[in-house]
PDB file of C-alpha atoms in Angstrom:
ATOM      1  CA  MET A   1      43.762 106.836 128.995  1.00 52.00           C
ATOM      2  CA  ILE A   2      43.026 104.366 126.169  1.00 52.00           C
ATOM      3  CA  ILE A   3      44.053 100.708 126.523  1.00 52.00           C
ATOM      4  CA  VAL A   4      44.606  98.755 123.330  1.00 51.00           C
ATOM      5  CA  ASN A   5      45.072  94.991 123.421  1.00 52.00           C
ATOM      6  CA  GLY A   6      48.770  94.162 123.347  1.00 53.00           C
ATOM      7  CA  ALA A   7      49.835  97.851 123.302  1.00 53.00           C
ATOM      8  CA  PRO A   8      50.978 100.132 126.056  1.00 57.00           C
ATOM      9  CA  PRO A   9      48.429 102.595 127.365  1.00 58.00           C
ATOM     10  CA  VAL A  10      48.271 105.988 125.506  1.00 53.00           C
ATOM     11  CA  PRO A  11      47.459 109.041 127.611  1.00 55.00           C
ATOM     12  CA  LEU A  12      44.773 111.450 126.322  1.00 53.00           C
ATOM     13  CA  VAL A  13      45.893 115.015 125.536  1.00 50.00           C
ATOM     14  CA  GLU A  14      43.307 117.786 125.624  1.00 52.00           C
ATOM     15  CA  ALA A  15      43.221 120.159 122.618  1.00 49.00           C
ATOM     16  CA  PRO A  16      43.942 123.787 123.448  1.00 51.00           C
ATOM     17  CA  LYS A  17      40.896 125.992 123.711  1.00 52.00           C
ATOM     18  CA  ASN A  18      42.463 128.887 121.665  1.00 50.00           C
ATOM     19  CA  PRO A  19      44.458 127.502 118.760  1.00 47.00           C
ATOM     20  CA  GLN A  20      45.730 130.975 117.758  1.00 49.00           C
ATOM     21  CA  ALA A  21      47.240 131.519 121.151  1.00 46.00           C
ATOM     22  CA  THR A  22      49.498 128.491 120.855  1.00 47.00           C
ATOM     23  CA  ALA A  23      50.246 128.769 117.092  1.00 50.00           C
ATOM     24  CA  PRO A  24      53.928 129.268 116.484  1.00 50.00           C
ATOM     25  CA  GLU A  25      54.852 132.826 115.489  1.00 52.00           C
ATOM     26  CA  THR A  26      56.291 133.363 112.044  1.00 53.00           C
ATOM     27  CA  PRO A  27      59.783 134.786 112.356  1.00 52.00           C
ATOM     28  CA  PRO A  28      60.189 138.256 110.762  1.00 53.00           C
ATOM     29  CA  GLU A  29      61.908 138.440 107.407  1.00 56.00           C
ATOM     30  CA  THR A  30      65.416 139.670 107.586  1.00 51.00           C
ATOM     31  CA  PRO A  31      66.169 142.484 105.108  1.00 48.00           C
ATOM     32  CA  THR A  32      68.512 141.532 102.319  1.00 50.00           C
ATOM     33  CA  ASN A  33      71.357 143.774 101.190  1.00 51.00           C
ATOM     34  CA  ASN A  34      69.881 144.862  97.828  1.00 49.00           C
ATOM     35  CA  PRO A  35      71.914 147.720  96.319  1.00 45.00           C
ATOM     36  CA  THR A  36      68.905 149.015  94.398  1.00 46.00           C
ATOM     37  CA  THR A  37      66.737 149.486  97.499  1.00 45.00           C
ATOM     38  CA  GLU A  38      66.868 152.897  99.112  1.00 48.00           C
ATOM     39  CA  ASP A  39      67.567 152.930 102.788  1.00 49.00           C
ATOM     40  CA  PRO A  40      64.855 154.900 104.550  1.00 44.00           C
ATOM     41  CA  THR A  41      67.355 155.879 107.199  1.00 44.00           C
ATOM     42  CA  GLU A  42      69.678 157.493 104.668  1.00 47.00           C
ATOM     43  CA  ASP A  43      70.677 161.052 105.378  1.00 48.00           C
ATOM     44  CA  SER A  44      68.195 163.402 103.667  1.00 45.00           C
ATOM     45  CA  THR A  45      70.411 166.483 103.676  1.00 46.00           C
ATOM     46  CA  ASP A  46      71.083 166.062  99.900  1.00 49.00           C
ATOM     47  CA  THR A  47      67.372 166.220  99.045  1.00 46.00           C
ATOM     48  CA  PRO A  48      66.678 169.486  97.128  1.00 47.00           C
ATOM     49  CA  THR A  49      64.538 171.871  99.041  1.00 48.00           C
ATOM     50  CA  GLU A  50      61.606 173.580  97.359  1.00 49.00           C
ATOM     51  CA  GLU A  51      62.171 177.292  96.838  1.00 49.00           C
ATOM     52  CA  PRO A  52      59.391 179.637  97.913  1.00 48.00           C
ATOM     53  CA  ILE A  53      57.125 180.859  95.118  1.00 44.00           C
ATOM     54  CA  GLU A  54      57.593 184.536  94.422  1.00 49.00           C
ATOM     55  CA  GLU A  55      54.366 186.482  94.153  1.00 46.00           C
ATOM     56  CA  PRO A  56      54.083 188.400  90.841  1.00 42.00           C
ATOM     57  CA  THR A  57      54.289 192.147  91.116  1.00 42.00           C
ATOM     58  CA  GLU A  58      52.635 194.752  88.931  1.00 41.00           C
ATOM     59  CA  ASP A  59      55.904 195.266  87.034  1.00 42.00           C
ATOM     60  CA  THR A  60      56.283 191.588  86.179  1.00 38.00           C
ATOM     61  CA  ILE A  61      52.642 191.325  85.140  1.00 36.00           C
ATOM     62  CA  GLU A  62      52.935 194.256  82.772  1.00 37.00           C
ATOM     63  CA  ALA A  63      56.191 192.972  81.331  1.00 37.00           C
ATOM     64  CA  GLY A  64      54.667 189.587  80.732  1.00 38.00           C
ATOM     65  CA  ASP A  65      51.627 191.019  79.014  1.00 39.00           C
ATOM     66  CA  ALA A  66      53.792 193.070  76.680  1.00 37.00           C
ATOM     67  CA  THR A  67      55.547 190.036  75.212  1.00 36.00           C
ATOM     68  CA  GLU A  68      53.060 187.293  75.862  1.00 38.00           C
ATOM     69  CA  ASP A  69      51.773 186.776  72.325  1.00 38.00           C
ATOM     70  CA  PRO A  70      53.636 188.915  69.765  1.00 35.00           C
ATOM     71  CA  GLU A  71      51.924 187.217  66.813  1.00 36.00           C
ATOM     72  CA  ASN A  72      48.473 188.376  67.905  1.00 37.00           C
ATOM     73  CA  ASP A  73      49.533 191.789  69.149  1.00 38.00           C
ATOM     74  CA  PRO A  74      47.502 194.346  67.173  1.00 35.00           C
ATOM     75  CA  GLU A  75      50.191 196.968  67.670  1.00 35.00           C
ATOM     76  CA  ASP A  76      52.586 194.945  65.495  1.00 36.00           C
ATOM     77  CA  ASP A  77      50.246 195.406  62.580  1.00 35.00           C
ATOM     78  CA  LEU A  78      50.137 199.083  63.270  1.00 28.00           C
ATOM     79  CA  ALA A  79      53.926 199.277  63.428  1.00 32.00           C
ATOM     80  CA  ASP A  80      54.235 198.018  59.861  1.00 36.00           C
ATOM     81  CA  GLU A  81      52.021 200.765  58.526  1.00 35.00           C
ATOM     82  CA  PRO A  82      53.593 204.029  57.406  1.00 40.00           C
ATOM     83  CA  THR A  83      52.456 206.663  59.872  1.00 39.00           C
ATOM     84  CA  ASP A  84      51.963 210.384  59.390  1.00 46.00           C
ATOM     85  CA  THR A  85      53.832 211.804  62.365  1.00 43.00           C
ATOM     86  CA  THR A  86      52.419 215.318  62.046  1.00 47.00           C
ATOM     87  CA  SER A  87      48.977 216.844  61.768  1.00 51.00           C
ATOM     88  CA  ASP A  88      49.966 219.802  59.545  1.00 84.00           C
ATOM     89  CA  ILE A  89      47.352 220.833  57.004  1.00 92.00           C
ATOM     90  CA  TYR A  90      48.273 222.867  53.931  1.00 94.00           C
ATOM     91  CA  LYS A  91      45.594 224.468  51.768  1.00 94.00           C
ATOM     92  CA  LEU A  92      47.366 224.958  48.465  1.00 96.00           C
ATOM     93  CA  PRO A  93      45.419 226.773  45.727  1.00 97.00           C
ATOM     94  CA  VAL A  94      43.295 224.627  43.436  1.00 97.00           C
ATOM     95  CA  LEU A  95      41.158 225.268  40.370  1.00 97.00           C
ATOM     96  CA  PRO A  96      37.573 226.124  41.344  1.00 97.00           C
ATOM     97  CA  ALA A  97      34.954 223.409  41.370  1.00 98.00           C
ATOM     98  CA  GLY A  98      32.469 223.498  38.518  1.00 97.00           C
ATOM     99  CA  LYS A  99      35.013 224.099  35.760  1.00 98.00           C
ATOM    100  CA  LEU A 100      34.241 222.189  32.531  1.00 98.00           C
ATOM    101  CA  TRP A 101      36.429 220.600  29.824  1.00 98.00           C
ATOM    102  CA  PRO A 102      35.523 218.778  26.605  1.00 98.00           C
ATOM    103  CA  SER A 103      37.594 215.748  27.691  1.00 97.00           C
ATOM    104  CA  TRP A 104      39.014 214.412  30.930  1.00 97.00           C
ATOM    105  CA  GLU A 105      42.532 214.452  29.414  1.00 97.00           C
ATOM    106  CA  ALA A 106      42.224 218.201  28.821  1.00 98.00           C
ATOM    107  CA  GLY A 107      40.968 218.655  32.364  1.00 98.00           C
ATOM    108  CA  LEU A 108      43.834 216.679  33.899  1.00 98.00           C
ATOM    109  CA  ALA A 109      46.413 218.587  31.838  1.00 97.00           C
ATOM    110  CA  GLU A 110      45.084 221.988  32.915  1.00 98.00           C
ATOM    111  CA  ILE A 111      44.806 220.917  36.551  1.00 98.00           C
ATOM    112  CA  ASN A 112      48.478 219.897  36.524  1.00 98.00           C
ATOM    113  CA  THR A 113      49.534 223.071  34.723  1.00 97.00           C
ATOM    114  CA  PHE A 114      47.911 225.038  37.536  1.00 98.00           C
ATOM    115  CA  ALA A 115      49.239 222.707  40.274  1.00 98.00           C
ATOM    116  CA  ARG A 116      52.812 222.998  38.957  1.00 98.00           C
ATOM    117  CA  GLY A 117      52.971 226.645  39.963  1.00 97.00           C
ATOM    118  CA  GLU A 118      51.518 225.832  43.406  1.00 97.00           C
ATOM    119  CA  GLY A 119      54.009 223.118  44.351  1.00 97.00           C
ATOM    120  CA  TYR A 120      52.105 219.864  43.828  1.00 98.00           C
ATOM    121  CA  ALA A 121      50.954 217.468  41.108  1.00 98.00           C
ATOM    122  CA  VAL A 122      47.852 215.388  40.428  1.00 98.00           C
ATOM    123  CA  VAL A 123      47.613 211.842  39.067  1.00 97.00           C
ATOM    124  CA  LYS A 124      44.741 209.573  38.096  1.00 96.00           C
ATOM    125  CA  ALA A 125      43.718 207.313  40.978  1.00 95.00           C
ATOM    126  CA  ARG A 126      40.857 205.276  39.463  1.00 95.00           C
ATOM    127  CA  SER A 127      38.153 205.412  36.832  1.00 94.00           C
ATOM    128  CA  LYS A 128      34.556 204.220  36.818  1.00 92.00           C
ATOM    129  CA  PRO A 129      32.676 203.234  33.645  1.00 91.00           C
ATOM    130  CA  SER A 130      28.974 203.491  33.016  1.00 86.00           C
ATOM    131  CA  LYS A 131      26.703 200.525  32.320  1.00 88.00           C
ATOM    132  CA  LYS A 132      27.470 200.971  28.628  1.00 87.00           C
ATOM    133  CA  GLY A 133      31.205 200.768  29.306  1.00 88.00           C
ATOM    134  CA  GLU A 134      31.864 204.477  28.785  1.00 90.00           C
ATOM    135  CA  LEU A 135      33.928 206.438  31.285  1.00 93.00           C
ATOM    136  CA  ARG A 136      31.801 208.598  33.524  1.00 95.00           C
ATOM    137  CA  LEU A 137      34.102 209.321  36.489  1.00 97.00           C
ATOM    138  CA  ILE A 138      37.864 209.928  36.848  1.00 97.00           C
ATOM    139  CA  SER A 139      39.169 210.158  40.429  1.00 97.00           C
ATOM    140  CA  LEU A 140      42.312 212.254  40.887  1.00 98.00           C
ATOM    141  CA  ARG A 141      44.655 212.480  43.872  1.00 97.00           C
ATOM    142  CA  CYS A 142      47.875 214.218  44.837  1.00 98.00           C
ATOM    143  CA  ASP A 143      50.942 212.352  43.583  1.00 96.00           C
ATOM    144  CA  ARG A 144      52.018 212.106  47.228  1.00 95.00           C
ATOM    145  CA  GLY A 145      48.815 210.421  48.247  1.00 91.00           C
ATOM    146  CA  GLY A 146      50.101 206.886  47.808  1.00 70.00           C
ATOM    147  CA  LYS A 147      51.248 204.422  50.464  1.00 60.00           C
ATOM    148  CA  TYR A 148      54.971 204.234  51.114  1.00 48.00           C
ATOM    149  CA  GLU A 149      56.155 200.571  51.135  1.00 49.00           C
ATOM    150  CA  GLY A 150      59.407 201.149  52.963  1.00 48.00           C
ATOM    151  CA  GLN A 151      59.874 201.662  56.674  1.00 49.00           C
ATOM    152  CA  PRO A 152      60.074 205.394  57.427  1.00 48.00           C
ATOM    153  CA  ARG A 153      59.074 206.304  60.984  1.00 43.00           C
ATOM    154  CA  SER A 154      59.724 210.035  60.644  1.00 46.00           C
ATOM    155  CA  ARG A 155      58.344 212.441  58.112  1.00 44.00           C
ATOM    156  CA  ASN A 156      60.375 212.571  54.885  1.00 45.00           C
ATOM    157  CA  THR A 157      59.079 215.069  52.346  1.00 45.00           C
ATOM    158  CA  SER A 158      61.478 213.874  49.643  1.00 48.00           C
ATOM    159  CA  THR A 159      59.375 210.747  49.129  1.00 51.00           C
ATOM    160  CA  ARG A 160      56.277 210.882  46.941  1.00 58.00           C
ATOM    161  CA  ALA A 161      54.087 208.730  49.200  1.00 68.00           C
ATOM    162  CA  LEU A 162      52.891 210.642  52.237  1.00 83.00           C
ATOM    163  CA  ARG A 163      49.203 209.670  52.223  1.00 91.00           C
ATOM    164  CA  CYS A 164      48.230 213.172  51.172  1.00 96.00           C
ATOM    165  CA  PRO A 165      44.418 213.456  51.487  1.00 96.00           C
ATOM    166  CA  PHE A 166      43.959 215.763  48.481  1.00 97.00           C
ATOM    167  CA  ALA A 167      41.297 214.350  46.148  1.00 97.00           C
ATOM    168  CA  VAL A 168      39.162 215.728  43.316  1.00 98.00           C
ATOM    169  CA  SER A 169      37.276 214.121  40.449  1.00 98.00           C
ATOM    170  CA  LEU A 170      36.173 214.727  36.884  1.00 98.00           C
ATOM    171  CA  ARG A 171      32.567 213.702  36.147  1.00 98.00           C
ATOM    172  CA  ARG A 172      31.087 213.387  32.677  1.00 96.00           C
ATOM    173  CA  GLN A 173      27.940 215.426  32.236  1.00 96.00           C
ATOM    174  CA  LEU A 174      24.925 214.497  30.127  1.00 92.00           C
ATOM    175  CA  PRO A 175      23.838 215.307  27.531  1.00 94.00           C
ATOM    176  CA  SER A 176      26.783 217.667  26.843  1.00 94.00           C
ATOM    177  CA  LYS A 177      29.414 215.007  27.716  1.00 94.00           C
ATOM    178  CA  ASP A 178      31.628 217.726  29.195  1.00 98.00           C
ATOM    179  CA  TRP A 179      33.758 216.880  32.206  1.00 98.00           C
ATOM    180  CA  LEU A 180      33.002 218.698  35.457  1.00 98.00           C
ATOM    181  CA  LEU A 181      35.566 219.314  38.234  1.00 98.00           C
ATOM    182  CA  VAL A 182      34.278 218.239  41.668  1.00 98.00           C
ATOM    183  CA  HIS A 183      36.162 218.796  44.953  1.00 98.00           C
ATOM    184  CA  ALA A 184      36.340 216.059  47.585  1.00 97.00           C
ATOM    185  CA  ASN A 185      39.252 217.147  49.820  1.00 97.00           C
ATOM    186  CA  VAL A 186      41.432 220.095  48.813  1.00 97.00           C
ATOM    187  CA  THR A 187      43.893 219.949  51.742  1.00 97.00           C
ATOM    188  CA  HIS A 188      47.455 218.588  51.665  1.00 97.00           C
ATOM    189  CA  ASN A 189      49.687 217.210  54.428  1.00 95.00           C
ATOM    190  CA  HIS A 190      52.956 218.491  52.922  1.00 95.00           C
ATOM    191  CA  GLU A 191      54.515 221.754  51.896  1.00 95.00           C
ATOM    192  CA  PRO A 192      54.746 222.839  48.251  1.00 96.00           C
ATOM    193  CA  SER A 193      57.766 221.446  46.397  1.00 96.00           C
ATOM    194  CA  PRO A 194      59.662 222.279  43.167  1.00 97.00           C
ATOM    195  CA  PRO A 195      58.336 220.860  39.876  1.00 97.00           C
ATOM    196  CA  SER A 196      61.536 218.823  39.432  1.00 96.00           C
ATOM    197  CA  THR A 197      60.458 216.614  42.366  1.00 96.00           C
ATOM    198  CA  HIS A 198      57.270 215.565  40.549  1.00 97.00           C
ATOM    199  CA  PRO A 199      57.625 213.019  37.700  1.00 96.00           C
ATOM    200  CA  VAL A 200      54.329 214.237  36.219  1.00 97.00           C
ATOM    201  CA  HIS A 201      55.792 217.666  35.490  1.00 98.00           C
ATOM    202  CA  ARG A 202      59.101 216.271  34.228  1.00 98.00           C
ATOM    203  CA  ARG A 203      57.285 213.979  31.778  1.00 97.00           C
ATOM    204  CA  ALA A 204      55.267 216.942  30.540  1.00 97.00           C
ATOM    205  CA  ASP A 205      58.476 218.894  29.878  1.00 97.00           C
ATOM    206  CA  LEU A 206      60.046 215.889  28.174  1.00 97.00           C
ATOM    207  CA  ARG A 207      57.106 215.672  25.755  1.00 96.00           C
ATOM    208  CA  ALA A 208      57.099 219.414  25.151  1.00 96.00           C
ATOM    209  CA  HIS A 209      60.841 219.545  24.328  1.00 97.00           C
ATOM    210  CA  GLN A 210      61.315 216.065  22.857  1.00 96.00           C
ATOM    211  CA  ALA A 211      62.221 217.254  19.354  1.00 96.00           C
ATOM    212  CA  GLU A 212      64.854 219.625  20.734  1.00 95.00           C
ATOM    213  CA  ILE A 213      66.253 216.931  23.041  1.00 96.00           C
ATOM    214  CA  ASP A 214      66.465 214.373  20.234  1.00 95.00           C
ATOM    215  CA  ARG A 215      68.338 216.875  18.074  1.00 94.00           C
ATOM    216  CA  TYR A 216      70.927 217.410  20.806  1.00 94.00           C
ATOM    217  CA  LEU A 217      71.247 213.653  21.380  1.00 94.00           C
ATOM    218  CA  ARG A 218      72.186 213.109  17.754  1.00 91.00           C
ATOM    219  CA  LEU A 219      75.224 215.323  18.319  1.00 85.00           C
ATOM    220  CA  THR A 220      77.473 212.588  19.695  1.00 76.00           C
ATOM    221  CA  PRO A 221      80.086 214.773  21.458  1.00 85.00           C
ATOM    222  CA  LEU A 222      77.461 216.314  23.783  1.00 91.00           C
ATOM    223  CA  THR A 223      77.124 214.750  27.231  1.00 93.00           C
ATOM    224  CA  THR A 224      73.903 214.476  29.220  1.00 94.00           C
ATOM    225  CA  GLN A 225      74.871 217.373  31.494  1.00 95.00           C
ATOM    226  CA  GLN A 226      75.773 219.582  28.515  1.00 94.00           C
ATOM    227  CA  ILE A 227      72.401 218.907  26.882  1.00 95.00           C
ATOM    228  CA  LEU A 228      70.598 219.721  30.131  1.00 96.00           C
ATOM    229  CA  LEU A 229      72.468 223.038  30.427  1.00 96.00           C
ATOM    230  CA  LEU A 230      71.568 223.957  26.840  1.00 95.00           C
ATOM    231  CA  LEU A 231      67.895 223.191  27.527  1.00 96.00           C
ATOM    232  CA  LYS A 232      67.817 225.256  30.717  1.00 96.00           C
ATOM    233  CA  ASP A 233      69.548 228.181  29.032  1.00 96.00           C
ATOM    234  CA  ALA A 234      66.818 228.276  26.380  1.00 95.00           C
ATOM    235  CA  ASN A 235      63.980 227.357  28.795  1.00 94.00           C
ATOM    236  CA  PRO A 236      64.657 228.620  32.347  1.00 95.00           C
ATOM    237  CA  ASP A 237      61.422 227.076  33.699  1.00 95.00           C
ATOM    238  CA  ILE A 238      62.195 223.564  32.476  1.00 97.00           C
ATOM    239  CA  CYS A 239      62.245 221.034  35.346  1.00 97.00           C
ATOM    240  CA  LEU A 240      64.037 218.126  33.667  1.00 97.00           C
ATOM    241  CA  GLN A 241      66.831 216.287  35.451  1.00 96.00           C
ATOM    242  CA  ALA A 242      69.937 214.651  34.001  1.00 96.00           C
ATOM    243  CA  ARG A 243      68.435 211.186  34.395  1.00 96.00           C
ATOM    244  CA  ASP A 244      65.513 212.179  32.162  1.00 97.00           C
ATOM    245  CA  ILE A 245      67.949 213.018  29.348  1.00 96.00           C
ATOM    246  CA  TYR A 246      69.880 209.816  30.009  1.00 96.00           C
ATOM    247  CA  ASN A 247      66.728 207.680  29.817  1.00 96.00           C
ATOM    248  CA  ARG A 248      65.730 209.336  26.533  1.00 96.00           C
ATOM    249  CA  ARG A 249      69.210 208.687  25.114  1.00 95.00           C
ATOM    250  CA  ARG A 250      68.908 205.006  26.024  1.00 95.00           C
ATOM    251  CA  GLU A 251      65.477 204.749  24.367  1.00 95.00           C
ATOM    252  CA  LEU A 252      66.861 206.148  21.114  1.00 94.00           C
ATOM    253  CA  LYS A 253      69.833 203.783  21.230  1.00 93.00           C
ATOM    254  CA  VAL A 254      67.584 200.763  21.684  1.00 95.00           C
ATOM    255  CA  ALA A 255      65.462 201.946  18.746  1.00 93.00           C
ATOM    256  CA  GLY A 256      68.612 202.348  16.626  1.00 92.00           C
ATOM    257  CA  ARG A 257      67.984 206.042  16.030  1.00 89.00           C
ATOM    258  CA  ILE A 258      71.315 207.205  17.468  1.00 90.00           C
ATOM    259  CA  PRO A 259      74.734 205.477  17.594  1.00 83.00           C
TER     260      PRO A 259
END
């Protein structure tokens, strides 16, 4: 106890040994009713459940691979190509190798004259000049050896583009400058067909009978079919079609040679 002059005595109070033991506890915070706060005790029955993952089977794997990347599928490129659906090989007669002509034009004409009777036709595929710029090689192929640009999936022998493998060439010989027939592949992948299905043979007939055709065309009352009948009566082997006469009539009209 401390005694101060003129003041009442003040008792001494001992400090607690453990201040944390006697410190007043902080009251817990009461939760506020905030509408945006989720209540942890809310019923969880509406929570979507996670479905089990289905293991892929062999069928689903194969189906996925088939359509996974159509742009890079190599089979798509193959689908766009015209395909020969048969493996038939036809060995149609051909002029013997080693035959000579004074010019490649004479050689091509005789080859087609022979081919006409065997059911095919030959056209010029490419030519190769020498270093001096003179022709030294003429490659020939079947007129059905081209590439069809449409979309046939089955064999159609009425078209002229069947990728026929037939190929021969005419090579200029030195010093004679004659043209030699050389065989490369003398097989076809199609059956023989009538000359009227080959434009090469029809053009040859048109040139051979042009004077006679022009004379008929100047007779105005005659129709295209009538002219064709007259030509076939006089030339049973002619292979012209009505459209060939029609095209010639139009050429003469454009030139002002017929009314």
